[in-house]
């Protein structure tokens, strides 16, 4: 039997333990700024200490840019003019000081020197490749690019030798369907890619240059995916079902599907894997998901159509691009139709969690 004095001592110790582990501060949007028309992906660079944002420009304007924003104030610190060479997906290799952008219209991976802002190379393979996402392997000077299978072209993954500035391998085996999202597991030297139409994830062996297995993604309209090397789990954003499915990468089994919001599109993990950020394009929110308990901590209103989230691995701050409302697509021979006024679109938001 525990005495009264002993019980009080235990309660006191428990109280001290509780006080020693402060609760995580509530996630909040600290700032949102208007940037430029046609925002897509963004990437944080320790080379420049900026968050770089792809801005494709207004429809038909041929005024594409990559804009560098201050990590705290979101003020514009740099502008790289690209003209007709619009990029949409972004990734940074800070080891080489290079920014990579998917030139979807040109079917080229564009390499930009971060210090000078000059285009170093335009890397491609064949004609008409519809590039979507680029992921960087800094240690081995490689980049991986997802090629969406559209307009009669097969889906593929480019393995790019970024030091040589050329496509080293084109992987197509086992990639039937429309592949969009991409994530890299460095320890396993493998990729995971999302098949949008079949709602699957493919594991791609880089040594075998083929997809070695495919399994259900656990949701509908699976667009993007992130891999956590600590838990060896995959996090899939499912646009049609509006949720985040969590998958054990070893077994391919779904652990849980977490509802986040209409049009779940982008997913990014914090540096320690404790948080997953999900951009819900239709809902106009970014969901902050605690990955241990797989619960939504917050759903934050950021802008009209949240698109992509990037995290500064040093500070833990997160950045979101919010696309604007679109005007009607013009008929052949017609001039572009101006989009409606949208104060909450073409913006970047800063989240602290």
PDB file of N, CA and C in Angstrom, residues 109-209:
ATOM      1  N   UNK A 109      14.116  19.740 -68.368  1.00  0.00           N
ATOM      2  CA  UNK A 109      14.459  20.077 -66.994  1.00  0.00           C
ATOM      3  C   UNK A 109      15.441  21.232 -67.060  1.00  0.00           C
ATOM      4  N   UNK A 110      15.092  22.335 -66.436  1.00  0.00           N
ATOM      5  CA  UNK A 110      15.902  23.546 -66.520  1.00  0.00           C
ATOM      6  C   UNK A 110      16.719  23.699 -65.239  1.00  0.00           C
ATOM      7  N   UNK A 111      18.035  23.810 -65.396  1.00  0.00           N
ATOM      8  CA  UNK A 111      18.957  23.974 -64.271  1.00  0.00           C
ATOM      9  C   UNK A 111      19.398  25.427 -64.210  1.00  0.00           C
ATOM     10  N   UNK A 112      19.211  26.063 -63.033  1.00  0.00           N
ATOM     11  CA  UNK A 112      19.500  27.483 -62.845  1.00  0.00           C
ATOM     12  C   UNK A 112      20.541  27.648 -61.753  1.00  0.00           C
ATOM     13  N   UNK A 113      21.584  28.422 -62.018  1.00  0.00           N
ATOM     14  CA  UNK A 113      22.584  28.732 -61.001  1.00  0.00           C
ATOM     15  C   UNK A 113      21.967  29.686 -59.992  1.00  0.00           C
ATOM     16  N   UNK A 114      21.919  29.271 -58.734  1.00  0.00           N
ATOM     17  CA  UNK A 114      21.231  30.070 -57.717  1.00  0.00           C
ATOM     18  C   UNK A 114      21.959  31.372 -57.413  1.00  0.00           C
ATOM     19  N   UNK A 115      23.252  31.386 -57.567  1.00  0.00           N
ATOM     20  CA  UNK A 115      24.012  32.593 -57.222  1.00  0.00           C
ATOM     21  C   UNK A 115      23.925  33.661 -58.313  1.00  0.00           C
ATOM     22  N   UNK A 116      23.987  33.235 -59.566  1.00  0.00           N
ATOM     23  CA  UNK A 116      23.948  34.202 -60.673  1.00  0.00           C
ATOM     24  C   UNK A 116      22.560  34.383 -61.255  1.00  0.00           C
ATOM     25  N   UNK A 117      21.674  33.404 -61.036  1.00  0.00           N
ATOM     26  CA  UNK A 117      20.348  33.470 -61.635  1.00  0.00           C
ATOM     27  C   UNK A 117      20.330  33.106 -63.105  1.00  0.00           C
ATOM     28  N   UNK A 118      21.431  32.563 -63.627  1.00  0.00           N
ATOM     29  CA  UNK A 118      21.524  32.215 -65.037  1.00  0.00           C
ATOM     30  C   UNK A 118      21.158  30.748 -65.265  1.00  0.00           C
ATOM     31  N   UNK A 119      20.545  30.475 -66.426  1.00  0.00           N
ATOM     32  CA  UNK A 119      20.240  29.102 -66.800  1.00  0.00           C
ATOM     33  C   UNK A 119      21.538  28.399 -67.180  1.00  0.00           C
ATOM     34  N   UNK A 120      21.826  27.287 -66.502  1.00  0.00           N
ATOM     35  CA  UNK A 120      23.042  26.512 -66.750  1.00  0.00           C
ATOM     36  C   UNK A 120      22.840  25.468 -67.835  1.00  0.00           C
ATOM     37  N   UNK A 121      21.650  24.865 -67.850  1.00  0.00           N
ATOM     38  CA  UNK A 121      21.396  23.789 -68.809  1.00  0.00           C
ATOM     39  C   UNK A 121      19.902  23.584 -68.967  1.00  0.00           C
ATOM     40  N   UNK A 122      19.526  23.076 -70.146  1.00  0.00           N
ATOM     41  CA  UNK A 122      18.178  22.597 -70.398  1.00  0.00           C
ATOM     42  C   UNK A 122      18.310  21.135 -70.822  1.00  0.00           C
ATOM     43  N   UNK A 123      17.805  20.253 -69.980  1.00  0.00           N
ATOM     44  CA  UNK A 123      18.077  18.826 -70.115  1.00  0.00           C
ATOM     45  C   UNK A 123      16.801  18.114 -70.534  1.00  0.00           C
ATOM     46  N   UNK A 124      16.890  17.305 -71.598  1.00  0.00           N
ATOM     47  CA  UNK A 124      15.705  16.611 -72.074  1.00  0.00           C
ATOM     48  C   UNK A 124      16.024  15.281 -72.714  1.00  0.00           C
ATOM     49  N   UNK A 125      14.956  14.556 -73.045  1.00  0.00           N
ATOM     50  CA  UNK A 125      15.073  13.257 -73.689  1.00  0.00           C
ATOM     51  C   UNK A 125      13.867  13.087 -74.596  1.00  0.00           C
ATOM     52  N   UNK A 126      14.083  13.160 -75.905  1.00  0.00           N
ATOM     53  CA  UNK A 126      12.976  13.032 -76.844  1.00  0.00           C
ATOM     54  C   UNK A 126      12.153  14.313 -76.912  1.00  0.00           C
ATOM     55  N   UNK A 127      11.015  14.216 -77.575  1.00  0.00           N
ATOM     56  CA  UNK A 127      10.145  15.370 -77.790  1.00  0.00           C
ATOM     57  C   UNK A 127       8.804  15.181 -77.091  1.00  0.00           C
ATOM     58  N   UNK A 128       8.266  16.258 -76.594  1.00  0.00           N
ATOM     59  CA  UNK A 128       6.902  16.249 -76.083  1.00  0.00           C
ATOM     60  C   UNK A 128       6.695  15.622 -74.728  1.00  0.00           C
ATOM     61  N   UNK A 129       7.759  15.447 -73.937  1.00  0.00           N
ATOM     62  CA  UNK A 129       7.593  14.868 -72.603  1.00  0.00           C
ATOM     63  C   UNK A 129       6.890  15.863 -71.687  1.00  0.00           C
ATOM     64  N   UNK A 130       5.845  15.390 -71.003  1.00  0.00           N
ATOM     65  CA  UNK A 130       5.076  16.250 -70.092  1.00  0.00           C
ATOM     66  C   UNK A 130       5.644  16.085 -68.689  1.00  0.00           C
ATOM     67  N   UNK A 131       6.607  16.926 -68.340  1.00  0.00           N
ATOM     68  CA  UNK A 131       7.262  16.822 -67.040  1.00  0.00           C
ATOM     69  C   UNK A 131       6.365  17.398 -65.958  1.00  0.00           C
ATOM     70  N   UNK A 132       6.437  16.794 -64.766  1.00  0.00           N
ATOM     71  CA  UNK A 132       5.636  17.323 -63.660  1.00  0.00           C
ATOM     72  C   UNK A 132       6.482  17.654 -62.445  1.00  0.00           C
ATOM     73  N   UNK A 133       7.047  16.638 -61.785  1.00  0.00           N
ATOM     74  CA  UNK A 133       7.744  16.880 -60.525  1.00  0.00           C
ATOM     75  C   UNK A 133       9.215  16.525 -60.653  1.00  0.00           C
ATOM     76  N   UNK A 134      10.059  17.275 -59.925  1.00  0.00           N
ATOM     77  CA  UNK A 134      11.480  16.967 -59.852  1.00  0.00           C
ATOM     78  C   UNK A 134      11.872  16.808 -58.389  1.00  0.00           C
ATOM     79  N   UNK A 135      12.642  15.753 -58.105  1.00  0.00           N
ATOM     80  CA  UNK A 135      13.172  15.454 -56.773  1.00  0.00           C
ATOM     81  C   UNK A 135      14.679  15.311 -56.900  1.00  0.00           C
ATOM     82  N   UNK A 136      15.414  15.851 -55.931  1.00  0.00           N
ATOM     83  CA  UNK A 136      16.876  15.907 -56.025  1.00  0.00           C
ATOM     84  C   UNK A 136      17.533  14.947 -55.042  1.00  0.00           C
ATOM     85  N   UNK A 137      18.584  14.268 -55.505  1.00  0.00           N
ATOM     86  CA  UNK A 137      19.485  13.483 -54.669  1.00  0.00           C
ATOM     87  C   UNK A 137      20.810  14.244 -54.648  1.00  0.00           C
ATOM     88  N   UNK A 138      20.995  15.077 -53.606  1.00  0.00           N
ATOM     89  CA  UNK A 138      22.181  15.931 -53.540  1.00  0.00           C
ATOM     90  C   UNK A 138      23.470  15.120 -53.469  1.00  0.00           C
ATOM     91  N   UNK A 139      23.460  14.058 -52.669  1.00  0.00           N
ATOM     92  CA  UNK A 139      24.686  13.300 -52.401  1.00  0.00           C
ATOM     93  C   UNK A 139      25.285  12.695 -53.664  1.00  0.00           C
ATOM     94  N   UNK A 140      24.421  12.312 -54.613  1.00  0.00           N
ATOM     95  CA  UNK A 140      24.916  11.626 -55.815  1.00  0.00           C
ATOM     96  C   UNK A 140      24.750  12.483 -57.074  1.00  0.00           C
ATOM     97  N   UNK A 141      24.477  13.759 -56.919  1.00  0.00           N
ATOM     98  CA  UNK A 141      24.302  14.659 -58.070  1.00  0.00           C
ATOM     99  C   UNK A 141      23.315  14.067 -59.076  1.00  0.00           C
ATOM    100  N   UNK A 142      22.125  13.733 -58.565  1.00  0.00           N
ATOM    101  CA  UNK A 142      21.078  13.205 -59.429  1.00  0.00           C
ATOM    102  C   UNK A 142      19.788  13.981 -59.208  1.00  0.00           C
ATOM    103  N   UNK A 143      18.961  13.946 -60.228  1.00  0.00           N
ATOM    104  CA  UNK A 143      17.593  14.444 -60.108  1.00  0.00           C
ATOM    105  C   UNK A 143      16.676  13.413 -60.741  1.00  0.00           C
ATOM    106  N   UNK A 144      15.488  13.283 -60.175  1.00  0.00           N
ATOM    107  CA  UNK A 144      14.482  12.357 -60.698  1.00  0.00           C
ATOM    108  C   UNK A 144      13.272  13.181 -61.126  1.00  0.00           C
ATOM    109  N   UNK A 145      12.780  12.900 -62.319  1.00  0.00           N
ATOM    110  CA  UNK A 145      11.696  13.695 -62.892  1.00  0.00           C
ATOM    111  C   UNK A 145      10.557  12.771 -63.304  1.00  0.00           C
ATOM    112  N   UNK A 146       9.340  13.095 -62.868  1.00  0.00           N
ATOM    113  CA  UNK A 146       8.178  12.317 -63.305  1.00  0.00           C
ATOM    114  C   UNK A 146       7.676  12.863 -64.638  1.00  0.00           C
ATOM    115  N   UNK A 147       7.466  11.941 -65.573  1.00  0.00           N
ATOM    116  CA  UNK A 147       6.932  12.277 -66.901  1.00  0.00           C
ATOM    117  C   UNK A 147       5.540  11.667 -66.973  1.00  0.00           C
ATOM    118  N   UNK A 148       4.531  12.527 -67.033  1.00  0.00           N
ATOM    119  CA  UNK A 148       3.138  12.077 -67.030  1.00  0.00           C
ATOM    120  C   UNK A 148       2.802  11.478 -68.395  1.00  0.00           C
ATOM    121  N   UNK A 149       2.179  10.321 -68.401  1.00  0.00           N
ATOM    122  CA  UNK A 149       1.802   9.682 -69.659  1.00  0.00           C
ATOM    123  C   UNK A 149       0.548  10.307 -70.240  1.00  0.00           C
ATOM    124  N   UNK A 150       0.706  11.261 -71.143  1.00  0.00           N
ATOM    125  CA  UNK A 150      -0.423  11.927 -71.801  1.00  0.00           C
ATOM    126  C   UNK A 150      -0.122  12.072 -73.290  1.00  0.00           C
ATOM    127  N   UNK A 151      -1.199  12.303 -74.053  1.00  0.00           N
ATOM    128  CA  UNK A 151      -1.094  12.550 -75.491  1.00  0.00           C
ATOM    129  C   UNK A 151      -0.272  11.473 -76.200  1.00  0.00           C
ATOM    130  N   UNK A 152      -0.542  10.223 -75.855  1.00  0.00           N
ATOM    131  CA  UNK A 152       0.103   9.119 -76.525  1.00  0.00           C
ATOM    132  C   UNK A 152       1.516   8.813 -76.065  1.00  0.00           C
ATOM    133  N   UNK A 153       2.029   9.568 -75.100  1.00  0.00           N
ATOM    134  CA  UNK A 153       3.370   9.336 -74.579  1.00  0.00           C
ATOM    135  C   UNK A 153       3.281   8.458 -73.320  1.00  0.00           C
ATOM    136  N   UNK A 154       4.223   7.534 -73.145  1.00  0.00           N
ATOM    137  CA  UNK A 154       4.187   6.685 -71.939  1.00  0.00           C
ATOM    138  C   UNK A 154       4.651   7.447 -70.712  1.00  0.00           C
ATOM    139  N   UNK A 155       4.171   7.012 -69.551  1.00  0.00           N
ATOM    140  CA  UNK A 155       4.724   7.540 -68.294  1.00  0.00           C
ATOM    141  C   UNK A 155       6.153   7.058 -68.151  1.00  0.00           C
ATOM    142  N   UNK A 156       6.977   7.883 -67.497  1.00  0.00           N
ATOM    143  CA  UNK A 156       8.379   7.529 -67.321  1.00  0.00           C
ATOM    144  C   UNK A 156       8.941   8.290 -66.129  1.00  0.00           C
ATOM    145  N   UNK A 157      10.075   7.802 -65.659  1.00  0.00           N
ATOM    146  CA  UNK A 157      10.889   8.524 -64.685  1.00  0.00           C
ATOM    147  C   UNK A 157      12.249   8.757 -65.322  1.00  0.00           C
ATOM    148  N   UNK A 158      12.648  10.028 -65.392  1.00  0.00           N
ATOM    149  CA  UNK A 158      14.003  10.338 -65.838  1.00  0.00           C
ATOM    150  C   UNK A 158      14.942  10.303 -64.636  1.00  0.00           C
ATOM    151  N   UNK A 159      16.067   9.651 -64.807  1.00  0.00           N
ATOM    152  CA  UNK A 159      17.154   9.744 -63.843  1.00  0.00           C
ATOM    153  C   UNK A 159      18.214  10.630 -64.493  1.00  0.00           C
ATOM    154  N   UNK A 160      18.419  11.815 -63.922  1.00  0.00           N
ATOM    155  CA  UNK A 160      19.270  12.831 -64.542  1.00  0.00           C
ATOM    156  C   UNK A 160      20.606  12.911 -63.816  1.00  0.00           C
ATOM    157  N   UNK A 161      21.676  12.804 -64.573  1.00  0.00           N
ATOM    158  CA  UNK A 161      23.019  13.072 -64.062  1.00  0.00           C
ATOM    159  C   UNK A 161      23.197  14.586 -64.093  1.00  0.00           C
ATOM    160  N   UNK A 162      23.029  15.225 -62.931  1.00  0.00           N
ATOM    161  CA  UNK A 162      23.018  16.689 -62.919  1.00  0.00           C
ATOM    162  C   UNK A 162      24.419  17.288 -63.065  1.00  0.00           C
ATOM    163  N   UNK A 163      25.452  16.520 -62.719  1.00  0.00           N
ATOM    164  CA  UNK A 163      26.817  17.008 -62.919  1.00  0.00           C
ATOM    165  C   UNK A 163      27.152  17.051 -64.409  1.00  0.00           C
ATOM    166  N   UNK A 164      26.727  16.033 -65.149  1.00  0.00           N
ATOM    167  CA  UNK A 164      26.983  15.971 -66.588  1.00  0.00           C
ATOM    168  C   UNK A 164      25.933  16.719 -67.403  1.00  0.00           C
ATOM    169  N   UNK A 165      24.781  17.016 -66.772  1.00  0.00           N
ATOM    170  CA  UNK A 165      23.731  17.737 -67.480  1.00  0.00           C
ATOM    171  C   UNK A 165      23.048  16.911 -68.546  1.00  0.00           C
ATOM    172  N   UNK A 166      22.744  15.630 -68.226  1.00  0.00           N
ATOM    173  CA  UNK A 166      22.094  14.771 -69.217  1.00  0.00           C
ATOM    174  C   UNK A 166      21.197  13.750 -68.526  1.00  0.00           C
ATOM    175  N   UNK A 167      20.238  13.229 -69.283  1.00  0.00           N
ATOM    176  CA  UNK A 167      19.385  12.158 -68.790  1.00  0.00           C
ATOM    177  C   UNK A 167      20.170  10.861 -68.886  1.00  0.00           C
ATOM    178  N   UNK A 168      20.414  10.224 -67.733  1.00  0.00           N
ATOM    179  CA  UNK A 168      21.222   9.003 -67.698  1.00  0.00           C
ATOM    180  C   UNK A 168      20.383   7.760 -67.974  1.00  0.00           C
ATOM    181  N   UNK A 169      19.161   7.717 -67.425  1.00  0.00           N
ATOM    182  CA  UNK A 169      18.260   6.590 -67.667  1.00  0.00           C
ATOM    183  C   UNK A 169      16.832   7.097 -67.808  1.00  0.00           C
ATOM    184  N   UNK A 170      16.055   6.374 -68.604  1.00  0.00           N
ATOM    185  CA  UNK A 170      14.622   6.605 -68.706  1.00  0.00           C
ATOM    186  C   UNK A 170      13.935   5.312 -68.278  1.00  0.00           C
ATOM    187  N   UNK A 171      13.222   5.353 -67.164  1.00  0.00           N
ATOM    188  CA  UNK A 171      12.565   4.164 -66.615  1.00  0.00           C
ATOM    189  C   UNK A 171      11.096   4.174 -67.033  1.00  0.00           C
ATOM    190  N   UNK A 172      10.675   3.113 -67.719  1.00  0.00           N
ATOM    191  CA  UNK A 172       9.281   2.977 -68.141  1.00  0.00           C
ATOM    192  C   UNK A 172       8.662   1.654 -67.705  1.00  0.00           C
ATOM    193  N   UNK A 173       9.489   0.646 -67.392  1.00  0.00           N
ATOM    194  CA  UNK A 173       8.975  -0.685 -67.074  1.00  0.00           C
ATOM    195  C   UNK A 173       8.119  -0.663 -65.811  1.00  0.00           C
ATOM    196  N   UNK A 174       6.889  -1.146 -65.945  1.00  0.00           N
ATOM    197  CA  UNK A 174       5.976  -1.203 -64.817  1.00  0.00           C
ATOM    198  C   UNK A 174       5.259   0.097 -64.519  1.00  0.00           C
ATOM    199  N   UNK A 175       5.381   1.081 -65.425  1.00  0.00           N
ATOM    200  CA  UNK A 175       4.793   2.396 -65.176  1.00  0.00           C
ATOM    201  C   UNK A 175       3.642   2.697 -66.129  1.00  0.00           C
ATOM    202  N   UNK A 176       2.847   1.698 -66.449  1.00  0.00           N
ATOM    203  CA  UNK A 176       1.670   1.924 -67.276  1.00  0.00           C
ATOM    204  C   UNK A 176       0.675   2.795 -66.506  1.00  0.00           C
ATOM    205  N   UNK A 177       0.126   3.795 -67.170  1.00  0.00           N
ATOM    206  CA  UNK A 177      -0.821   4.696 -66.514  1.00  0.00           C
ATOM    207  C   UNK A 177      -0.275   6.098 -66.435  1.00  0.00           C
ATOM    208  N   UNK A 178      -0.952   6.952 -65.696  1.00  0.00           N
ATOM    209  CA  UNK A 178      -0.597   8.362 -65.583  1.00  0.00           C
ATOM    210  C   UNK A 178       0.082   8.609 -64.237  1.00  0.00           C
ATOM    211  N   UNK A 179       1.407   8.751 -64.250  1.00  0.00           N
ATOM    212  CA  UNK A 179       2.166   8.939 -63.012  1.00  0.00           C
ATOM    213  C   UNK A 179       2.471  10.421 -62.796  1.00  0.00           C
ATOM    214  N   UNK A 180       2.295  10.867 -61.558  1.00  0.00           N
ATOM    215  CA  UNK A 180       2.407  12.292 -61.255  1.00  0.00           C
ATOM    216  C   UNK A 180       3.412  12.571 -60.146  1.00  0.00           C
ATOM    217  N   UNK A 181       3.099  12.164 -58.900  1.00  0.00           N
ATOM    218  CA  UNK A 181       3.933  12.494 -57.743  1.00  0.00           C
ATOM    219  C   UNK A 181       5.119  11.564 -57.605  1.00  0.00           C
ATOM    220  N   UNK A 182       6.135  12.047 -56.871  1.00  0.00           N
ATOM    221  CA  UNK A 182       7.396  11.335 -56.767  1.00  0.00           C
ATOM    222  C   UNK A 182       8.047  11.646 -55.430  1.00  0.00           C
ATOM    223  N   UNK A 183       8.656  10.618 -54.799  1.00  0.00           N
ATOM    224  CA  UNK A 183       9.440  10.822 -53.583  1.00  0.00           C
ATOM    225  C   UNK A 183      10.591   9.826 -53.584  1.00  0.00           C
ATOM    226  N   UNK A 184      11.681  10.161 -52.890  1.00  0.00           N
ATOM    227  CA  UNK A 184      12.917   9.375 -52.937  1.00  0.00           C
ATOM    228  C   UNK A 184      13.270   8.848 -51.551  1.00  0.00           C
ATOM    229  N   UNK A 185      13.618   7.567 -51.499  1.00  0.00           N
ATOM    230  CA  UNK A 185      14.125   6.928 -50.290  1.00  0.00           C
ATOM    231  C   UNK A 185      15.617   6.697 -50.496  1.00  0.00           C
ATOM    232  N   UNK A 186      16.451   7.545 -49.870  1.00  0.00           N
ATOM    233  CA  UNK A 186      17.893   7.485 -50.091  1.00  0.00           C
ATOM    234  C   UNK A 186      18.489   6.185 -49.575  1.00  0.00           C
ATOM    235  N   UNK A 187      18.059   5.730 -48.395  1.00  0.00           N
ATOM    236  CA  UNK A 187      18.626   4.519 -47.801  1.00  0.00           C
ATOM    237  C   UNK A 187      18.350   3.293 -48.665  1.00  0.00           C
ATOM    238  N   UNK A 188      17.167   3.227 -49.251  1.00  0.00           N
ATOM    239  CA  UNK A 188      16.806   2.091 -50.098  1.00  0.00           C
ATOM    240  C   UNK A 188      17.136   2.297 -51.555  1.00  0.00           C
ATOM    241  N   UNK A 189      17.654   3.485 -51.900  1.00  0.00           N
ATOM    242  CA  UNK A 189      17.934   3.875 -53.288  1.00  0.00           C
ATOM    243  C   UNK A 189      16.767   3.486 -54.196  1.00  0.00           C
ATOM    244  N   UNK A 190      15.588   3.975 -53.823  1.00  0.00           N
ATOM    245  CA  UNK A 190      14.381   3.663 -54.569  1.00  0.00           C
ATOM    246  C   UNK A 190      13.471   4.892 -54.584  1.00  0.00           C
ATOM    247  N   UNK A 191      12.552   4.885 -55.517  1.00  0.00           N
ATOM    248  CA  UNK A 191      11.552   5.930 -55.643  1.00  0.00           C
ATOM    249  C   UNK A 191      10.176   5.335 -55.393  1.00  0.00           C
ATOM    250  N   UNK A 192       9.255   6.203 -54.978  1.00  0.00           N
ATOM    251  CA  UNK A 192       7.838   5.865 -54.973  1.00  0.00           C
ATOM    252  C   UNK A 192       7.124   6.907 -55.823  1.00  0.00           C
ATOM    253  N   UNK A 193       6.229   6.426 -56.685  1.00  0.00           N
ATOM    254  CA  UNK A 193       5.511   7.333 -57.591  1.00  0.00           C
ATOM    255  C   UNK A 193       4.021   7.020 -57.540  1.00  0.00           C
ATOM    256  N   UNK A 194       3.191   8.048 -57.717  1.00  0.00           N
ATOM    257  CA  UNK A 194       1.745   7.888 -57.637  1.00  0.00           C
ATOM    258  C   UNK A 194       1.136   7.775 -59.033  1.00  0.00           C
ATOM    259  N   UNK A 195       0.238   6.800 -59.179  1.00  0.00           N
ATOM    260  CA  UNK A 195      -0.512   6.602 -60.420  1.00  0.00           C
ATOM    261  C   UNK A 195      -1.892   7.205 -60.230  1.00  0.00           C
ATOM    262  N   UNK A 196      -2.134   8.343 -60.884  1.00  0.00           N
ATOM    263  CA  UNK A 196      -3.336   9.137 -60.639  1.00  0.00           C
ATOM    264  C   UNK A 196      -4.615   8.393 -61.007  1.00  0.00           C
ATOM    265  N   UNK A 197      -4.639   7.737 -62.153  1.00  0.00           N
ATOM    266  CA  UNK A 197      -5.879   7.125 -62.626  1.00  0.00           C
ATOM    267  C   UNK A 197      -6.217   5.820 -61.908  1.00  0.00           C
ATOM    268  N   UNK A 198      -5.207   5.035 -61.593  1.00  0.00           N
ATOM    269  CA  UNK A 198      -5.472   3.738 -60.950  1.00  0.00           C
ATOM    270  C   UNK A 198      -5.418   3.801 -59.434  1.00  0.00           C
ATOM    271  N   UNK A 199      -5.102   4.982 -58.863  1.00  0.00           N
ATOM    272  CA  UNK A 199      -5.032   5.157 -57.410  1.00  0.00           C
ATOM    273  C   UNK A 199      -4.063   4.154 -56.778  1.00  0.00           C
ATOM    274  N   UNK A 200      -2.841   4.130 -57.336  1.00  0.00           N
ATOM    275  CA  UNK A 200      -1.820   3.218 -56.848  1.00  0.00           C
ATOM    276  C   UNK A 200      -0.524   3.960 -56.563  1.00  0.00           C
ATOM    277  N   UNK A 201       0.342   3.268 -55.840  1.00  0.00           N
ATOM    278  CA  UNK A 201       1.718   3.718 -55.646  1.00  0.00           C
ATOM    279  C   UNK A 201       2.634   2.646 -56.230  1.00  0.00           C
ATOM    280  N   UNK A 202       3.652   3.070 -56.966  1.00  0.00           N
ATOM    281  CA  UNK A 202       4.636   2.141 -57.502  1.00  0.00           C
ATOM    282  C   UNK A 202       5.960   2.338 -56.793  1.00  0.00           C
ATOM    283  N   UNK A 203       6.592   1.214 -56.406  1.00  0.00           N
ATOM    284  CA  UNK A 203       7.957   1.261 -55.899  1.00  0.00           C
ATOM    285  C   UNK A 203       8.900   1.021 -57.075  1.00  0.00           C
ATOM    286  N   UNK A 204       9.847   1.926 -57.260  1.00  0.00           N
ATOM    287  CA  UNK A 204      10.747   1.868 -58.409  1.00  0.00           C
ATOM    288  C   UNK A 204      12.165   1.630 -57.920  1.00  0.00           C
ATOM    289  N   UNK A 205      12.735   0.501 -58.326  1.00  0.00           N
ATOM    290  CA  UNK A 205      14.117   0.175 -57.983  1.00  0.00           C
ATOM    291  C   UNK A 205      15.040   0.882 -58.962  1.00  0.00           C
ATOM    292  N   UNK A 206      15.950   1.697 -58.428  1.00  0.00           N
ATOM    293  CA  UNK A 206      16.873   2.406 -59.310  1.00  0.00           C
ATOM    294  C   UNK A 206      17.959   1.481 -59.846  1.00  0.00           C
ATOM    295  N   UNK A 207      18.313   0.448 -59.097  1.00  0.00           N
ATOM    296  CA  UNK A 207      19.316  -0.502 -59.597  1.00  0.00           C
ATOM    297  C   UNK A 207      18.747  -1.361 -60.725  1.00  0.00           C
ATOM    298  N   UNK A 208      17.477  -1.725 -60.623  1.00  0.00           N
ATOM    299  CA  UNK A 208      16.843  -2.551 -61.657  1.00  0.00           C
ATOM    300  C   UNK A 208      16.202  -1.717 -62.754  1.00  0.00           C
ATOM    301  N   UNK A 209      16.073  -0.404 -62.513  1.00  0.00           N
ATOM    302  CA  UNK A 209      15.487   0.522 -63.482  1.00  0.00           C
ATOM    303  C   UNK A 209      14.085   0.061 -63.896  1.00  0.00           C
TER     304      UNK A 209
END
